[in-house]
Short mmCIF file of C-alpha atoms in Angstrom, two decimals:
data_model
loop_
_atom_site.label_atom_id
_atom_site.label_comp_id
_atom_site.label_asym_id
_atom_site.label_seq_id
_atom_site.Cartn_x
_atom_site.Cartn_y
_atom_site.Cartn_z
CA THR A 1 -46.53 24.33 29.81
CA ASP A 2 -43.60 22.85 27.92
CA GLU A 3 -40.86 25.00 29.35
CA THR A 4 -37.18 24.14 29.17
CA SER A 5 -34.33 25.75 31.06
CA GLY A 6 -30.68 24.93 30.70
CA SER A 7 -28.76 23.74 33.73
CA LEU A 8 -25.32 25.09 34.48
CA PHE A 9 -23.98 22.01 36.25
CA SER A 10 -24.62 18.25 36.14
CA TYR A 11 -24.07 16.06 39.17
CA VAL A 12 -24.59 12.69 37.46
CA ASP A 13 -21.41 10.73 36.79
CA LEU A 14 -20.87 9.62 33.19
CA GLU A 15 -20.33 6.06 34.44
CA ALA A 16 -23.80 6.07 36.04
CA ARG A 17 -25.47 7.02 32.77
CA ILE A 18 -24.50 3.71 31.11
CA PRO A 19 -26.83 0.78 31.92
CA ALA A 20 -25.24 -1.83 34.12
CA ARG A 21 -26.09 -4.64 31.66
CA HIS A 22 -25.07 -2.80 28.53
CA PRO A 23 -23.00 -5.16 26.30
CA LEU A 24 -20.36 -2.48 25.76
CA ARG A 25 -19.37 -2.75 29.42
CA LYS A 26 -17.83 -6.19 28.88
CA VAL A 27 -16.35 -5.09 25.54
CA ARG A 28 -14.79 -2.03 27.18
CA GLN A 29 -13.32 -4.11 29.98
CA VAL A 30 -11.68 -6.53 27.53
CA VAL A 31 -10.41 -3.72 25.31
CA ASN A 32 -8.96 -1.71 28.20
CA GLU A 33 -7.13 -4.70 29.65
CA ALA A 34 -5.87 -5.70 26.18
CA LEU A 35 -4.59 -2.18 25.52
CA ALA A 36 -2.96 -2.07 28.94
CA SER A 37 -0.85 -5.05 27.90
CA LEU A 38 0.42 -2.98 24.96
CA ASP A 39 1.76 -0.11 27.09
CA GLY A 40 5.29 -0.84 25.96
CA GLU A 41 4.26 -0.60 22.30
CA PHE A 42 2.37 2.65 22.85
CA ALA A 43 5.20 4.24 24.84
CA ALA A 44 7.38 4.22 21.72
CA LEU A 45 4.69 6.16 19.83
CA TYR A 46 4.67 9.14 22.19
CA THR A 47 7.05 12.06 21.65
CA ASP A 48 8.32 14.74 24.04
CA PHE A 49 8.02 17.62 21.57
CA GLY A 50 5.40 19.13 19.29
CA ARG A 51 1.74 19.68 19.86
CA PRO A 52 -0.30 17.21 21.94
CA SER A 53 -1.36 14.18 19.94
CA ILE A 54 -4.26 11.76 20.34
CA PRO A 55 -3.37 8.93 22.77
CA PRO A 56 -3.17 5.66 20.80
CA GLU A 57 -5.52 3.94 23.28
CA ARG A 58 -8.27 6.50 22.66
CA LEU A 59 -7.72 6.43 18.91
CA ILE A 60 -8.09 2.65 18.83
CA ARG A 61 -11.22 2.73 21.00
CA ALA A 62 -12.73 5.45 18.77
CA SER A 63 -11.99 3.36 15.66
CA LEU A 64 -13.65 0.33 17.26
CA ILE A 65 -16.75 2.42 18.07
CA GLN A 66 -16.89 3.57 14.46
CA ILE A 67 -16.87 -0.05 13.27
CA LEU A 68 -19.29 -1.41 15.89
CA PHE A 69 -21.90 1.29 15.24
CA SER A 70 -21.52 1.50 11.43
CA ILE A 71 -20.48 5.17 11.37
CA ARG A 72 -19.66 5.82 7.75
CA SER A 73 -16.94 8.49 8.13
CA GLU A 74 -14.52 9.85 10.67
CA ARG A 75 -16.01 13.31 10.31
CA GLN A 76 -19.39 11.92 11.34
CA LEU A 77 -17.71 10.02 14.18
CA MET A 78 -16.29 13.25 15.59
CA GLU A 79 -19.71 14.90 15.23
CA GLN A 80 -21.50 12.14 17.10
CA MET A 81 -18.90 12.11 19.86
CA GLN A 82 -19.88 15.70 20.61
CA TYR A 83 -23.28 14.63 21.98
CA ASN A 84 -23.22 10.83 22.36
CA LEU A 85 -22.34 10.09 26.00
CA LEU A 86 -22.00 6.37 25.30
CA PHE A 87 -19.25 7.05 22.77
CA ARG A 88 -17.47 9.45 25.12
CA TRP A 89 -17.61 6.90 27.94
CA PHE A 90 -16.22 4.09 25.76
CA VAL A 91 -13.41 6.18 24.26
CA GLY A 92 -12.45 7.71 27.60
CA LEU A 93 -13.47 11.35 27.10
CA GLY A 94 -15.18 13.28 29.85
CA ILE A 95 -18.34 15.31 29.32
CA ASP A 96 -16.37 18.56 29.12
CA ASP A 97 -13.43 17.21 27.09
CA VAL A 98 -12.95 18.68 23.63
CA VAL A 99 -13.50 16.31 20.71
CA TRP A 100 -10.71 16.13 18.15
CA VAL A 101 -10.79 17.85 14.79
CA PRO A 102 -11.57 15.26 12.06
CA THR A 103 -8.40 16.00 10.09
CA VAL A 104 -6.26 15.64 13.23
CA PHE A 105 -7.91 12.29 13.93
CA THR A 106 -7.25 11.13 10.35
CA LYS A 107 -3.57 12.16 10.46
CA ASN A 108 -3.04 10.34 13.76
CA ARG A 109 -4.87 7.28 12.49
CA ASP A 110 -2.56 7.02 9.47
CA ARG A 111 0.49 7.39 11.69
CA LEU A 112 -0.47 5.11 14.57
CA LEU A 113 -2.95 2.51 13.34
CA THR A 114 -0.72 0.53 10.99
CA THR A 115 -1.09 -3.08 9.94
CA GLU A 116 1.35 -4.22 12.59
CA MET A 117 -0.51 -2.33 15.31
CA SER A 118 -3.87 -3.76 14.19
CA ARG A 119 -2.43 -7.26 14.44
CA LYS A 120 -1.07 -6.56 17.92
CA VAL A 121 -4.47 -5.26 19.05
CA MET A 122 -6.19 -8.40 17.75
CA ALA A 123 -3.60 -10.64 19.40
CA ALA A 124 -3.92 -8.79 22.72
CA ILE A 125 -7.71 -9.23 22.68
CA LEU A 126 -7.39 -12.95 21.93
CA ALA A 127 -4.79 -13.37 24.69
CA HIS A 128 -7.14 -11.89 27.31
CA ARG A 129 -7.64 -14.20 30.28
CA GLU A 130 -11.38 -14.57 29.56
CA VAL A 131 -11.07 -14.87 25.78
CA ALA A 132 -8.18 -17.33 25.49
CA PRO A 133 -10.19 -20.33 26.88
CA LEU A 134 -12.74 -19.82 24.09
CA LEU A 135 -10.20 -20.55 21.35
CA SER A 136 -9.27 -23.84 19.75
CA ASP A 137 -5.56 -24.60 19.39
CA ASP A 138 -5.86 -27.39 16.82
CA HIS A 139 -8.71 -26.82 14.38
CA PHE A 140 -8.99 -23.85 12.02
CA SER A 141 -10.73 -22.69 8.85
CA VAL A 142 -9.67 -20.21 6.20
CA ASP A 143 -11.42 -18.27 3.46
CA GLY A 144 -11.32 -15.00 1.54
CA THR A 145 -13.79 -12.35 0.45
CA LEU A 146 -13.72 -9.47 -2.01
CA VAL A 147 -13.53 -5.92 -0.65
CA LYS A 148 -14.63 -3.36 -3.21
CA ALA A 149 -12.09 -0.59 -3.70
CA TRP A 150 -12.84 3.12 -3.41
CA ALA A 151 -12.43 3.60 -7.16
CA SER A 152 -14.84 3.63 -10.07
CA MET A 153 -14.55 1.64 -13.26
CA LYS A 154 -14.02 4.88 -15.16
CA SER A 155 -10.71 5.33 -13.35
CA PHE A 156 -9.43 2.06 -14.86
CA GLN A 157 -7.35 3.65 -17.63
CA PRO A 158 -4.57 2.36 -19.92
CA LYS A 159 -1.16 2.51 -18.33
CA ALA A 160 0.97 5.40 -19.56
CA ASP A 161 4.63 4.41 -19.89
CA ASP A 162 6.30 7.35 -21.59
CA THR A 163 3.45 9.37 -23.00
CA PRO A 164 1.36 11.57 -20.73
CA PRO A 165 -2.24 10.44 -20.34
CA ASP A 166 -4.88 12.09 -22.43
CA ASP A 167 -6.88 14.76 -20.72
CA ASP A 168 -10.35 13.89 -19.57
CA PRO A 169 -12.72 15.22 -22.22
CA GLY A 170 -15.00 16.35 -19.44
CA SER A 171 -12.31 18.18 -17.48
CA PRO A 172 -11.95 21.97 -17.63
CA PRO A 173 -9.02 23.29 -19.68
CA GLY A 174 -5.68 23.70 -17.94
CA PRO A 175 -3.94 27.02 -17.33
CA ASP A 176 -1.56 26.58 -20.30
CA THR A 177 -4.20 25.41 -22.74
CA ALA A 178 -4.86 27.80 -25.54
CA ILE A 179 -8.55 28.35 -26.15
CA GLU A 180 -9.49 29.02 -29.70
CA GLU A 181 -11.89 31.90 -29.97
CA PRO A 182 -14.66 31.49 -32.53
CA ASP A 183 -14.92 33.97 -35.35
CA GLN A 184 -17.29 36.79 -34.55
CA PRO A 185 -19.56 38.12 -37.27
CA THR A 186 -18.97 41.74 -38.17
CA GLU A 187 -22.57 42.87 -37.86
CA PRO A 188 -24.67 40.39 -35.92
CA GLU A 189 -28.38 40.88 -36.18
CA ALA A 190 -28.92 39.90 -32.52
CA ALA A 191 -26.73 38.78 -29.63
CA PRO A 192 -26.93 34.95 -29.47
CA MET A 193 -27.95 33.27 -26.21
CA HIS A 194 -24.99 31.99 -24.20
CA ARG A 195 -24.81 28.19 -24.04
CA ASP A 196 -22.39 26.19 -21.94
CA HIS A 197 -20.93 23.50 -24.23
CA ARG A 198 -18.54 22.06 -21.62
CA GLN A 199 -19.12 18.36 -21.01
CA ASN A 200 -19.96 16.93 -17.65
CA ARG A 201 -16.95 15.68 -15.66
CA ASN A 202 -18.79 12.44 -14.96
CA ALA A 203 -19.45 11.77 -18.63
CA GLU A 204 -20.94 8.52 -19.90
CA VAL A 205 -18.39 5.90 -20.97
CA ASP A 206 -19.10 2.81 -23.06
CA PHE A 207 -16.66 -0.05 -22.43
CA ARG A 208 -18.32 -2.47 -24.85
CA GLY A 209 -15.80 -4.15 -27.11
CA GLU A 210 -12.80 -2.75 -25.23
CA LYS A 211 -10.33 -5.27 -23.81
CA ARG A 212 -9.13 -4.30 -20.34
CA SER A 213 -6.84 -6.24 -18.04
CA ASN A 214 -4.60 -5.58 -15.07
CA ALA A 215 -1.57 -5.98 -17.34
CA THR A 216 -2.47 -3.04 -19.56
CA HIS A 217 -4.75 -0.92 -17.33
CA ALA A 218 -4.60 0.54 -13.83
CA SER A 219 -6.88 2.67 -11.69
CA THR A 220 -5.89 6.32 -11.48
CA THR A 221 -7.79 6.63 -8.19
CA ASP A 222 -6.28 3.64 -6.36
CA PRO A 223 -3.39 2.01 -8.27
CA ASP A 224 -3.31 -0.89 -5.77
CA ALA A 225 -6.82 -2.04 -6.71
CA ARG A 226 -7.14 -4.85 -9.25
CA LEU A 227 -9.91 -5.81 -11.65
CA TYR A 228 -11.06 -9.23 -10.47
CA LYS A 229 -14.04 -11.54 -10.06
CA LYS A 230 -14.19 -14.52 -7.75
CA SER A 231 -16.99 -16.59 -9.25
CA PRO A 232 -18.29 -17.19 -12.78
CA GLY A 233 -21.37 -15.32 -13.86
CA THR A 234 -20.50 -12.17 -11.89
CA GLY A 235 -19.01 -8.95 -13.16
CA ALA A 236 -15.42 -8.03 -12.44
CA MET A 237 -14.80 -5.03 -10.19
CA LEU A 238 -11.89 -3.10 -8.76
CA CYS A 239 -11.25 -4.75 -5.41
CA PHE A 240 -8.94 -6.31 -2.87
CA ILE A 241 -9.17 -9.75 -1.24
CA GLY A 242 -9.60 -9.96 2.52
CA HIS A 243 -8.47 -13.16 4.25
CA ALA A 244 -9.36 -14.59 7.64
CA LEU A 245 -8.24 -17.55 9.73
CA MET A 246 -10.94 -18.79 12.11
CA GLU A 247 -10.72 -21.21 15.01
CA ASN A 248 -13.48 -23.82 14.87
CA ARG A 249 -14.57 -23.95 18.52
CA ASN A 250 -16.48 -20.66 18.72
CA GLY A 251 -15.85 -19.15 15.30
CA LEU A 252 -13.54 -16.32 16.42
CA ILE A 253 -11.11 -14.82 13.92
CA VAL A 254 -7.52 -15.36 15.03
CA GLN A 255 -5.69 -13.93 12.00
CA GLY A 256 -6.59 -11.46 9.27
CA ASP A 257 -4.92 -10.17 6.15
CA LEU A 258 -5.71 -8.31 2.94
CA THR A 259 -3.89 -8.49 -0.38
CA GLN A 260 -4.27 -7.42 -3.97
CA ALA A 261 -6.79 -9.43 -5.96
CA ASP A 262 -5.10 -12.46 -7.48
CA GLY A 263 -6.06 -16.01 -8.39
CA HIS A 264 -3.40 -17.42 -6.02
CA ALA A 265 -3.74 -14.80 -3.27
CA GLU A 266 -6.06 -16.86 -1.07
CA ARG A 267 -3.76 -19.86 -0.93
CA ARG A 268 -0.67 -17.75 -0.29
CA ALA A 269 -2.43 -15.82 2.47
CA ALA A 270 -3.69 -19.05 4.07
CA LEU A 271 -0.14 -20.37 4.39
CA ASP A 272 1.12 -17.04 5.75
CA MET A 273 -1.64 -16.83 8.36
CA ILE A 274 -1.28 -20.41 9.60
CA HIS A 275 2.51 -19.95 9.92
CA ARG A 276 2.04 -16.60 11.65
CA HIS A 277 -0.46 -18.02 14.12
CA SER A 278 1.42 -21.25 14.92
CA PRO A 279 5.05 -20.71 13.89
CA GLY A 280 7.10 -23.90 13.84
CA SER A 281 4.28 -25.96 15.32
CA THR A 282 4.92 -29.70 15.58
CA ARG A 283 1.38 -30.37 16.80
CA ARG A 284 -0.94 -31.78 14.16
CA LEU A 285 -3.39 -29.04 13.09
CA THR A 286 -6.37 -29.16 10.75
CA LEU A 287 -7.35 -26.49 8.25
CA GLY A 288 -10.79 -26.43 6.63
CA ALA A 289 -11.34 -24.61 3.35
CA ASP A 290 -13.59 -24.58 0.29
CA LYS A 291 -12.94 -26.03 -3.18
CA ALA A 292 -10.88 -23.02 -4.27
CA PHE A 293 -8.08 -24.32 -2.03
CA ASP A 294 -8.13 -27.82 -3.57
CA ALA A 295 -4.78 -27.53 -5.36
CA ALA A 296 -1.99 -30.10 -5.24
CA GLU A 297 0.74 -27.59 -4.42
CA PHE A 298 -1.26 -26.00 -1.58
CA VAL A 299 -2.18 -29.38 -0.08
CA ALA A 300 1.47 -30.49 -0.22
CA ASP A 301 2.61 -27.28 1.51
CA LEU A 302 0.08 -27.82 4.31
CA ARG A 303 1.17 -31.40 4.90
CA GLN A 304 4.81 -30.31 4.97
CA ALA A 305 3.86 -27.75 7.66
CA CYS A 306 2.26 -30.49 9.82
CA VAL A 307 -1.27 -29.31 8.93
CA THR A 308 -3.96 -31.76 7.80
CA PRO A 309 -5.79 -30.24 4.80
CA HIS A 310 -9.53 -30.58 5.41
CA VAL A 311 -10.33 -29.03 2.03
CA ALA A 312 -13.61 -29.56 0.20
CA GLN A 313 -13.08 -31.87 -2.76
CA LYS A 314 -13.49 -30.77 -6.36
CA SER A 315 -15.54 -33.02 -8.59
CA ARG A 316 -12.51 -33.72 -10.81
CA TYR A 317 -8.76 -33.88 -10.23
CA SER A 318 -8.99 -33.39 -6.49
CA ALA A 319 -5.83 -33.40 -4.40
CA ILE A 320 -7.78 -34.75 -1.39
CA ASP A 321 -8.25 -38.54 -1.34
CA GLY A 322 -9.77 -41.14 0.95
CA ARG A 323 -6.86 -41.02 3.38
CA THR A 324 -8.22 -37.66 4.55
CA THR A 325 -11.96 -37.92 3.91
CA ARG A 326 -12.42 -41.24 5.76
CA HIS A 327 -11.86 -39.59 9.15
CA GLU A 328 -14.75 -38.18 11.16
CA GLY A 329 -12.87 -34.95 11.75
CA TYR A 330 -12.92 -34.16 8.03
CA ALA A 331 -16.74 -33.99 7.99
CA LEU A 332 -16.71 -31.79 11.11
CA SER A 333 -14.22 -29.36 9.55
CA ILE A 334 -16.30 -29.13 6.36
CA LYS A 335 -19.33 -28.35 8.51
CA HIS A 336 -17.68 -25.73 10.74
CA ARG A 337 -15.70 -23.93 8.02
CA LYS A 338 -18.88 -22.27 6.72
CA ARG A 339 -19.13 -20.18 9.89
CA ILE A 340 -16.36 -17.95 8.59
CA GLU A 341 -18.91 -16.45 6.19
CA GLU A 342 -20.71 -15.00 9.22
CA ALA A 343 -17.66 -12.90 10.05
CA PHE A 344 -17.39 -11.70 6.46
CA GLY A 345 -21.10 -10.87 6.39
CA TRP A 346 -20.83 -8.88 9.63
CA ALA A 347 -17.78 -7.03 8.34
CA LYS A 348 -19.64 -5.97 5.19
CA THR A 349 -23.04 -5.11 6.65
CA VAL A 350 -21.99 -3.62 10.00
CA GLY A 351 -18.25 -3.00 9.75
CA GLY A 352 -18.39 -1.05 6.49
CA MET A 353 -16.11 -3.36 4.49
CA ALA A 354 -18.50 -3.96 1.60
CA GLN A 355 -16.69 -1.04 -0.04
CA THR A 356 -13.73 0.47 1.73
CA VAL A 357 -13.39 4.23 2.02
CA TYR A 358 -9.58 4.01 2.19
CA ARG A 359 -7.10 3.91 -0.67
CA GLY A 360 -3.94 1.87 -0.82
CA VAL A 361 -3.52 -1.75 0.18
CA GLU A 362 -1.72 -0.86 3.43
CA ARG A 363 -4.52 1.33 4.78
CA VAL A 364 -7.25 -1.09 3.71
CA ARG A 365 -5.36 -4.02 5.27
CA SER A 366 -5.01 -2.34 8.66
CA ARG A 367 -8.71 -1.44 8.63
CA PHE A 368 -9.76 -4.96 7.62
CA ILE A 369 -7.77 -6.55 10.45
CA LEU A 370 -9.24 -4.10 12.97
CA THR A 371 -12.73 -4.91 11.64
CA MET A 372 -12.10 -8.62 12.23
CA ALA A 373 -11.04 -7.76 15.80
CA ALA A 374 -14.24 -5.72 16.25
CA ASN A 375 -16.26 -8.72 15.03
CA ASN A 376 -14.73 -10.80 17.82
CA LEU A 377 -15.57 -8.09 20.35
CA ALA A 378 -19.19 -7.95 19.18
CA ARG A 379 -19.57 -11.67 19.94
CA LEU A 380 -17.80 -11.67 23.30
CA PRO A 381 -20.68 -10.52 25.58
CA ARG A 382 -22.84 -13.44 24.51
CA LEU A 383 -20.00 -15.99 24.53
CA LEU A 384 -18.76 -14.95 27.97
CA ALA A 385 -22.28 -14.95 29.41
CA ALA A 386 -22.97 -18.48 28.20
#
């Protein structure tokens, strides 16, 4: 018979329940040693008063698990940590430890996991003794990708300078709104059937013929989002631009950033990331990029920073000439730069960055950088085993 009986005690260690060759074992080792190097940074985040908070190390490991396993919300993450022993083992919770309340986790995440902390976590992982030999110090690639904002096109409304915005025709009346009562007949023959004439809050909107731009309109849901499209023939959407700097040896992301959507944002972010990664470098570096970076001012800035611009040439008015393209390294950079699309594809299909669930450029930026760090971690077991 199929009989089940609950057991009061378990004598199997949580460590023994994880397979010895599970790829998360190597990831957990790297993450724990990287976080241990940030003890000084975490010590400043602890306080001696108030209620107990979530340790930053556990919060970061829980956020990495959410990205690696495509968990769509923090509420679902807390639910799965109730019964998933693999998640508990990776985060550092025992079998009997209480899982955090989702709202407490969210509040601590906003307070602790800032952009600066995400960058320090990525740098600590890359500086690990087993990861550092995998990186190239001389050859890099850069690119950007659109990250759809958590805002609908209906929220893209005209900016209100002095006049209050018009009420949504589908919204219910406010508390101070006077409702005009219809005239009642003196002697009705029969009581009419009650009909609800209130419009749906998600009413249909026709934008045909209406001119909308970021200069005159803004999203009421996420004011930091911008209406933008990156390529011709595609529709514009409310989005941000995520940027990544990749080393060309193994295709690991060494720098990440996210900015508001702008036609010059990619080139500005590329200069910021290369200066942040190699500040004041006098060693000749190379930077591969696509045709969107083929601009005379950008190429001149790279050469002034002792960086050789291995940028794909435009068909007309290219700033890259034969002095750069005649070298064999130029063809290699053009070949390897395309690998950065693999990181963007992983971030959107697995890491949940196809459309962010956060609002505000600061929150989305910190999450994007942590997602790039998680992409590196996902590739480490295979790279270190090779």
